[in-house]
Amino acid sequence: MSSRARVLVLNSALGPLDYRVPHGMAVEPGSIVVAPLGPRQLTGVVWEAERMPSEAEVGDNRLRNLLAVADAPPLRAPLRRLVEWTADYYLAPPAAVVRMALSSSAALEGSRTAIEYRATGHVPDRLTPQRAQALERIGDRQGLIRELAALADVSDGVIRGLVKAGAIEATEVAIDTPYPAPDPDHAPPVLSDDQRAAATTLCEAVAAESFRTILLDGVTGSGKTEVYFEAVAAAIRAGRQVLVLLPEIALTEPFLKRFHDRFGCEPVAWHSGLRAAQRRRAWRAIASGEARVTVGARSALFLPYAQLGLIVVDEAHETSFKQEDGVHYHARDVAVMRGLFEGCPTILASATPAIETRHQVALGNYAEVRLPGRFGPAELPTIEAIDLIAEPPERGRWLSPRLVAALGETLARGEQSLLFLNRRGYAPLTLCRTCGHRFQCPHCTAWMVEHRLTRRLACHHCGHVEPVPRLCPECRNEDTLVACGPGVERIADEVAALFPEARIAVVTSDTIWSPARAAEFVARMEAGAIDIVVGTQLVTKGYHFPNLTLVGVVDADLGLDGGDLRAAERTFQQIRQVSGRAGRGEKPGHVFIQTHSPGAQVMQALVTGDAEAFYAAETEARQDAGAPPFGRYAAIIVSSEDQPSALETARQIGRAAPRVDGMEVYGPAPAPLAMLRGRHRYRLLVHARRALDVQDVIRDWLGALEWSAKVRVAVDVDPYSFL
Ligand code: ADP
Ligand code: ZN
C-alpha cells in the first residue's frame, strides 16, 4: 500500500503533481519536500488533495517517489488558506504565491555556516573607477559575491577581481544565532489621554485573539507608532508573534531605532536587501516562533509565522504596498486576509487613509480609532498655496520668491527645510536645441532622465543608462543639449546658487540606496549637519526631525496628470504626508505648496486642512463613476517583444470578451507605456459592479483561449497603475 501526496512544486507553469511517499517518510499537509521532476529536483509543499485539484490523475504505479522532507516546520493551515485565497483573488498560479512563503532557499538547507566576503582594507594597486565604487559602497558590509556586486552596482567579475587582488576576502559565518527578545516593559511612554484610550482598544483586540481590522487614524505626529507599540507589547506579553509592514525599505532603519528605544533590542528585519545568510536566519526564527516581532516590506506577509498575534500595516494608504509584477497583490488587503485566517487583529495605521479603507469603516467592517491632535506642544503646520502664475519663479528657476524668502529666513534661524519634488535626477527630458531631438529609452516609451551626479542618462522604467553624449546623435552638433524641467538635482543646484553657505542633501533612491545610507542621512539631519533637504517621496514619511520647520512642495500639480482614478487622492495624501514633516518639535512649521491651480479642490483641501470635505467629494465622484470601492476594475495586459503577436492576442482576447450583465470591457488599446523593457504592450480594462465575481469571469474567458509562447498575458485585479 503506497501513500500518495499532492505537491505544489515551485514551478508556476505547472499545476499540483502527485508523488509517492516512500516507506519511512512522514509527510502532512504543509510539509516542505524535495520532489523529482524530469532530471531535476524541485522544492514543493504537500497540500490537501481536495483543495488543489490535479489536472491529470496518475495511476499509483506511475508515481515517482518524493526524495526528502526539508528540515523545517510544515506550512500551517492559515498560511495555506492565505496562499489559496491570494492565488484565487489575484488570478495567480498557487506555486507563485507559495514561492513567496519559501523565499529563502538557504532556510531549507542543513548547513549552519556560510561563506561570505568582506573588504580587507587593502587597496589594490590597480584601482579602476568600478573597483573604487565597489569598495566605497561595500564599506564594512559583507555578503555573497553576488550580493556585494548588487550592493555596489558592479558586475560579479569586479568583486572577483578584488578578491584576487586581496582587497576582499572570504570568511565563514555562523547563521543560526538566536535573536534577542524584545522587552515589552523596557521603556513604555507615558501616553496622553487620547493615546491611552486608543491603545486600550488595540490591546483589547490583541487580547481577544480573534480577527478584527482596526483603522488607526491620526494626524502626522499624533503618536500612532507609540500607540500601536502598546498593542505590540501586549502581543509579546501574550507570547505571540507580531508582523509590522512598512511601505519602503528606506523606512526600516528609523523604525529599528525607535523599536530599540522602546523594547530594548531590534526586531527581526525582512526586506529585499538581506543577505542569503540573514534571510535564512530570519526565516527559520519566524517559522520556529523565536522571532517575536518582524518588521518588513510587503514580502514579509507570506512568511511562515508560527503563532501570529498581531499584524500592523503602517502608512497603510501607501500605494507601494501594491506589487506591480509577478503576483499583483495589494499587501494591505492581503494583510487583512491573513488576519482573518490566523484569527488575529490587523491594524491599519495612517494619517491619510485610503478611500477604500474609509469605506470599510463606513460599512462597519473595520473599527476605527482616532488620534485627533499632535502629541505634546507640536502644532500642525500652517499651509499656504503659492500661485505659480501670479508669483512665478525667475526665468530658468523653479522656486518662487516667497518660497525663496522663507528658505532664507529658516536658514537664518538655524532651522532645517525640506523641498519636495517627486522626480529623480537633474531633468526629466533632454533635447537638442538645434534639431529638437529628444532622448528616448531604446526599450521603453519613456524619456531618458539626466543624472548629473553620475553624468548619465537613465531610464527610470528599465534601468537602461547611457553616458551623456557631447554630440547630438541626430544632427551631430556639439554641446547643444538642453535640460527641460526640473528634477531634485536641478533644484539642489538652484538652492546652492541662492544660498552658497547652506549645506544641502539630495535624498532619492539614487543617494539612499541602502538602509545604512538612510541611517547616515538620519544621523546627519539629527546632528544638524544638513540645512536643506531636496528629496523625492522617499522623505515624505516616517521621519521625525524636530528642527525641520519648513516644507516646500516644488510642483504640487505633478501627480495630477495622467488621468489615474486615484490621482487627486494620492496628491492629497502625499502632500499631507510631506507637510507632516514640518514643525514636529516645539517650533512651528510652515508649508508652501507651489501650484498652477490653487483653486483646485485638492489644493483647497490641503490649505484649509479640511480633509473631510475632500474625502466626501472624492468618494462621491467615485460612486458616480462606479470606481473602487463602489465598483471594480481589472486590467489585462498583453505584452510581447513581437508587436504583431501582442496586438493579435490582445484583439483575440477582446473578441472573446464575454457579455456579462454589470460588466464592461474597454480596449484593447496600446498601454500608455506602449513599450516597456523591450516588450510591446496592449491593455484591456474590465469594469464591473462590486458584487460581480470578476475573477471567475476572467478565469473562464482567458482559460478558453490559447496564444503564442511569445506573448505574455498578465491580469492585474484592483489595479493601481494605469500605465
Ligand atoms: P505618528 O506615527 O502619528 O506620525 P509618532 O508616533 O511618530 O507619530 O510620534 C511623533 C513624535 O512624538 C515621536 O517623536 C514620538 O516619539 C513622540 N511621542 C508621541 N507620543 C508620545 C508619548 N506619549 N510620550 C513621548 N513621546 C511621544
Ligand atoms: Zn527603459
mmCIF file of C-alpha atoms and ligand atoms in Angstrom, residues 189-192 195 218-227 258 314 371 375 542 544 581 584, ligand 1:
data_model
loop_
_atom_site.group_PDB
_atom_site.id
_atom_site.type_symbol
_atom_site.label_atom_id
_atom_site.label_comp_id
_atom_site.label_asym_id
_atom_site.label_seq_id
_atom_site.Cartn_x
_atom_site.Cartn_y
_atom_site.Cartn_z
ATOM 1 C CA PRO A 189 5.971 56.035 27.185
ATOM 2 C CA VAL A 190 3.537 57.982 29.320
ATOM 3 C CA LEU A 191 0.586 58.226 26.984
ATOM 4 C CA SER A 192 -1.776 61.174 26.677
ATOM 5 C CA GLN A 195 -3.418 57.892 23.157
ATOM 6 C CA GLY A 218 -4.320 60.062 13.443
ATOM 7 C CA VAL A 219 -2.674 63.165 12.021
ATOM 8 C CA THR A 220 1.082 63.038 11.415
ATOM 9 C CA GLY A 221 2.912 63.352 14.719
ATOM 10 C CA SER A 222 -0.068 62.236 16.819
ATOM 11 C CA GLY A 223 1.836 59.233 18.141
ATOM 12 C CA LYS A 224 0.365 56.400 16.075
ATOM 13 C CA THR A 225 3.607 54.469 16.346
ATOM 14 C CA GLU A 226 3.750 54.851 20.129
ATOM 15 C CA VAL A 227 0.142 53.738 20.341
ATOM 16 C CA ARG A 258 12.606 53.558 17.523
ATOM 17 C CA ASP A 314 1.995 51.283 8.857
ATOM 18 C CA LEU A 371 -5.941 60.401 17.426
ATOM 19 C CA PHE A 375 1.393 64.897 20.623
ATOM 20 C CA GLY A 542 8.218 58.261 8.697
ATOM 21 C CA HIS A 544 10.806 62.795 12.674
ATOM 22 C CA ARG A 581 7.385 66.556 8.343
ATOM 23 C CA ARG A 584 7.134 68.165 14.647
HETATM 24 P P1 ADP B 1 2.892 59.400 14.007
HETATM 25 O O1 ADP B 1 3.323 57.969 13.787
HETATM 26 O O2 ADP B 1 1.440 59.533 14.293
HETATM 27 O O3 ADP B 1 3.368 60.362 12.947
HETATM 28 P P2 ADP B 1 4.793 59.292 16.110
HETATM 29 O O4 ADP B 1 4.421 58.040 16.811
HETATM 30 O O5 ADP B 1 5.954 59.275 15.187
HETATM 31 O O6 ADP B 1 3.546 59.888 15.354
HETATM 32 O O7 ADP B 1 5.001 60.421 17.215
HETATM 33 C C1 ADP B 1 5.551 61.684 16.910
HETATM 34 C C2 ADP B 1 6.625 62.062 17.917
HETATM 35 O O8 ADP B 1 6.054 62.267 19.198
HETATM 36 C C3 ADP B 1 7.665 60.967 18.081
HETATM 37 O O9 ADP B 1 8.925 61.536 18.307
HETATM 38 C C4 ADP B 1 7.198 60.260 19.330
HETATM 39 O O10 ADP B 1 8.253 59.610 19.988
HETATM 40 C C5 ADP B 1 6.622 61.383 20.146
HETATM 41 N N1 ADP B 1 5.578 60.898 21.037
HETATM 42 C C6 ADP B 1 4.325 60.561 20.691
HETATM 43 N N2 ADP B 1 3.626 60.155 21.756
HETATM 44 C C7 ADP B 1 4.461 60.242 22.819
HETATM 45 C C8 ADP B 1 4.327 59.976 24.230
HETATM 46 N N3 ADP B 1 3.181 59.556 24.755
HETATM 47 N N4 ADP B 1 5.393 60.208 25.015
HETATM 48 C C9 ADP B 1 6.553 60.657 24.486
HETATM 49 N N5 ADP B 1 6.744 60.913 23.181
HETATM 50 C C10 ADP B 1 5.712 60.718 22.341
#
